[in-house]
Amino acid sequence: RVLSTREDTVRLGPKRPPVAGGADASGHGVLRVARTPGVEEAVARVAPGLRVEAVDVVGPRTSLALRAAGWAEAAVLVAAATGASEIVAPGGGVAEAEVGPDGLRVRVRCGDPLDEVVLRSYCIGAAHMALGWVTSEGLVVDGSGEVHDLTIRSFGVLRAADTPPVAV
């Protein structure tokens, strides 16, 4: 087993396929996504009304092996367009999140938890990650697609201190 450094992982590891899309209130639309094997099928499982247009982009290699890559972006796009409050994962788990003046409210349905404290911790971590993902995170690449800035701050990751309270 080989463990890569953070810098090697950022520079050389696969990334989530970048996307750009739009959908109407019926959940139909277009999702343009970096050409990645299996992305059309992943999107169709959660957003059958989206037409996937795979495009060639300059940049790091992409992979669907990263957690929820491809389908999560499609599900969030359709939920925002249709006003749906729940996201249903391909495995059947359901999550709902709402941002309010007092913080985030998260609800999940995933079967009987083995440990409620662990489940709550995972939900808080996921809420933190999702909030950063949709508000501030990204990678900057040059014209040839190479990642240059390798600091956590440059990724736009939301600091824990800046995370609003999360109610699960």
Short mmCIF file of C-alpha atoms in Angstrom, two decimals:
data_model
loop_
_atom_site.label_atom_id
_atom_site.label_comp_id
_atom_site.label_asym_id
_atom_site.label_seq_id
_atom_site.Cartn_x
_atom_site.Cartn_y
_atom_site.Cartn_z
CA ARG A 1 0.00 0.00 0.00
CA VAL A 2 1.35 3.40 -0.98
CA LEU A 3 0.36 6.52 0.91
CA SER A 4 0.79 9.80 -0.92
CA THR A 5 1.59 13.12 0.69
CA ARG A 6 -1.13 15.77 0.70
CA GLU A 7 0.73 17.67 -2.00
CA ASP A 8 1.06 14.59 -4.21
CA THR A 9 -2.60 13.75 -3.70
CA VAL A 10 -3.67 17.26 -4.69
CA ARG A 11 -1.28 17.51 -7.59
CA LEU A 12 -1.53 13.97 -8.99
CA GLY A 13 -4.69 12.37 -7.59
CA PRO A 14 -8.01 12.21 -9.38
CA LYS A 15 -10.55 14.96 -8.78
CA ARG A 16 -14.33 15.22 -8.85
CA PRO A 17 -15.39 15.96 -12.41
CA PRO A 18 -16.14 19.68 -12.76
CA VAL A 19 -19.73 20.42 -13.73
CA ALA A 20 -21.88 23.26 -15.02
CA GLY A 21 -25.59 22.86 -15.39
CA GLY A 22 -29.06 24.21 -15.27
CA ALA A 23 -32.48 22.72 -14.64
CA ASP A 24 -36.06 23.94 -14.66
CA ALA A 25 -38.76 23.47 -12.03
CA SER A 26 -39.69 20.09 -13.55
CA GLY A 27 -36.16 18.76 -12.98
CA HIS A 28 -35.24 18.75 -16.66
CA GLY A 29 -32.10 20.40 -17.93
CA VAL A 30 -28.51 19.96 -18.96
CA LEU A 31 -25.45 19.00 -16.94
CA ARG A 32 -22.13 19.56 -18.66
CA VAL A 33 -19.46 17.49 -16.99
CA ALA A 34 -15.83 16.64 -17.62
CA ARG A 35 -15.69 13.40 -19.58
CA THR A 36 -15.44 10.69 -16.91
CA PRO A 37 -16.24 6.99 -17.36
CA GLY A 38 -19.63 6.16 -15.86
CA VAL A 39 -20.79 9.72 -15.19
CA GLU A 40 -23.85 9.49 -17.44
CA GLU A 41 -25.11 6.43 -15.55
CA ALA A 42 -24.37 7.98 -12.15
CA VAL A 43 -26.37 11.10 -13.01
CA ALA A 44 -29.26 9.14 -14.55
CA ARG A 45 -29.76 7.20 -11.28
CA VAL A 46 -30.66 10.36 -9.34
CA ALA A 47 -31.63 12.89 -12.00
CA PRO A 48 -33.19 11.16 -15.02
CA GLY A 49 -34.45 14.49 -16.36
CA LEU A 50 -30.94 15.85 -16.88
CA ARG A 51 -29.25 15.45 -20.24
CA VAL A 52 -25.56 14.84 -19.62
CA GLU A 53 -23.10 16.44 -22.01
CA ALA A 54 -19.62 15.04 -21.46
CA VAL A 55 -16.96 17.54 -22.46
CA ASP A 56 -13.20 17.35 -22.76
CA VAL A 57 -11.46 19.72 -20.37
CA VAL A 58 -7.84 20.46 -19.66
CA GLY A 59 -6.97 19.57 -16.12
CA PRO A 60 -6.35 16.79 -13.65
CA ARG A 61 -7.84 13.36 -14.28
CA THR A 62 -11.29 12.83 -12.86
CA SER A 63 -12.93 9.87 -11.16
CA LEU A 64 -16.29 8.74 -9.86
CA ALA A 65 -14.51 6.76 -7.14
CA LEU A 66 -14.54 9.88 -4.95
CA ARG A 67 -17.47 9.97 -2.53
CA ALA A 68 -20.73 10.77 -4.35
CA ALA A 69 -18.87 12.24 -7.35
CA GLY A 70 -21.19 13.09 -10.23
CA TRP A 71 -24.50 12.04 -8.76
CA ALA A 72 -24.36 14.46 -5.80
CA GLU A 73 -23.87 17.48 -8.06
CA ALA A 74 -26.80 16.37 -10.22
CA ALA A 75 -29.06 15.71 -7.23
CA VAL A 76 -28.29 19.10 -5.67
CA LEU A 77 -28.93 20.89 -8.98
CA VAL A 78 -32.32 19.23 -9.42
CA ALA A 79 -33.30 19.77 -5.78
CA ALA A 80 -32.49 23.47 -6.04
CA ALA A 81 -34.43 23.83 -9.29
CA THR A 82 -37.50 21.90 -8.15
CA GLY A 83 -37.61 23.09 -4.55
CA ALA A 84 -37.20 19.54 -3.24
CA SER A 85 -35.98 19.39 0.33
CA GLU A 86 -34.61 15.84 0.28
CA ILE A 87 -31.77 14.17 -1.58
CA VAL A 88 -32.03 10.41 -2.07
CA ALA A 89 -28.70 8.65 -2.56
CA PRO A 90 -28.37 5.71 -4.96
CA GLY A 91 -28.08 3.39 -1.94
CA GLY A 92 -31.39 4.62 -0.52
CA GLY A 93 -30.18 6.95 2.23
CA VAL A 94 -32.05 10.24 2.47
CA ALA A 95 -30.71 13.59 3.63
CA GLU A 96 -32.29 17.00 4.05
CA ALA A 97 -30.50 20.20 5.02
CA GLU A 98 -31.79 23.69 5.60
CA VAL A 99 -29.80 26.85 6.21
CA GLY A 100 -31.48 29.28 8.57
CA PRO A 101 -30.59 32.33 10.64
CA ASP A 102 -29.63 30.11 13.58
CA GLY A 103 -27.48 27.68 11.60
CA LEU A 104 -28.00 24.44 9.72
CA ARG A 105 -30.73 21.89 10.32
CA VAL A 106 -29.99 18.38 9.04
CA ARG A 107 -32.22 15.30 8.90
CA VAL A 108 -31.21 11.88 7.63
CA ARG A 109 -32.89 8.52 7.10
CA CYS A 110 -30.43 5.69 6.77
CA GLY A 111 -31.82 2.77 8.73
CA ASP A 112 -31.19 1.98 12.38
CA PRO A 113 -27.88 3.54 13.45
CA LEU A 114 -25.33 1.33 15.14
CA ASP A 115 -24.32 4.31 17.26
CA GLU A 116 -26.36 7.54 17.37
CA VAL A 117 -23.40 9.63 18.54
CA VAL A 118 -21.28 8.49 15.60
CA LEU A 119 -24.14 9.11 13.17
CA ARG A 120 -24.62 12.63 14.57
CA SER A 121 -20.88 13.31 14.21
CA TYR A 122 -20.92 12.11 10.61
CA CYS A 123 -23.91 14.35 9.88
CA ILE A 124 -22.18 17.40 11.35
CA GLY A 125 -19.04 16.65 9.35
CA ALA A 126 -21.05 16.17 6.18
CA ALA A 127 -22.90 19.45 6.77
CA HIS A 128 -19.58 21.27 7.22
CA MET A 129 -18.21 19.73 4.03
CA ALA A 130 -21.35 20.44 2.01
CA LEU A 131 -21.55 24.06 3.13
CA GLY A 132 -17.95 24.65 2.07
CA TRP A 133 -18.50 22.73 -1.15
CA VAL A 134 -21.40 24.92 -2.29
CA THR A 135 -20.12 28.27 -0.99
CA SER A 136 -16.35 28.50 -1.24
CA GLU A 137 -14.33 25.45 -2.28
CA GLY A 138 -12.45 24.98 -5.52
CA LEU A 139 -9.09 24.25 -7.10
CA VAL A 140 -7.19 26.74 -9.20
CA VAL A 141 -5.41 25.33 -12.23
CA ASP A 142 -3.28 26.98 -14.89
CA GLY A 143 -3.96 26.93 -18.64
CA SER A 144 -2.54 23.42 -18.95
CA GLY A 145 -4.70 22.14 -16.09
CA GLU A 146 -1.94 21.81 -13.51
CA VAL A 147 -2.76 22.55 -9.87
CA HIS A 148 -0.27 25.02 -8.37
CA ASP A 149 -1.53 26.37 -5.05
CA LEU A 150 -1.52 23.52 -2.55
CA THR A 151 -2.58 25.13 0.72
CA ILE A 152 -5.82 24.24 2.48
CA ARG A 153 -6.75 27.93 2.53
CA SER A 154 -6.31 28.13 -1.24
CA PHE A 155 -8.88 25.33 -1.62
CA GLY A 156 -11.50 27.51 0.07
CA VAL A 157 -12.25 24.92 2.75
CA LEU A 158 -14.59 26.37 5.36
CA ARG A 159 -12.80 26.75 8.69
CA ALA A 160 -14.39 24.88 11.57
CA ALA A 161 -14.63 28.16 13.49
CA ASP A 162 -16.71 29.61 10.63
CA THR A 163 -19.17 26.72 10.54
CA PRO A 164 -22.58 27.73 11.89
CA PRO A 165 -24.26 25.57 14.53
CA VAL A 166 -25.60 22.28 13.13
CA ALA A 167 -28.76 20.70 14.55
CA VAL A 168 -29.20 17.02 13.64
#
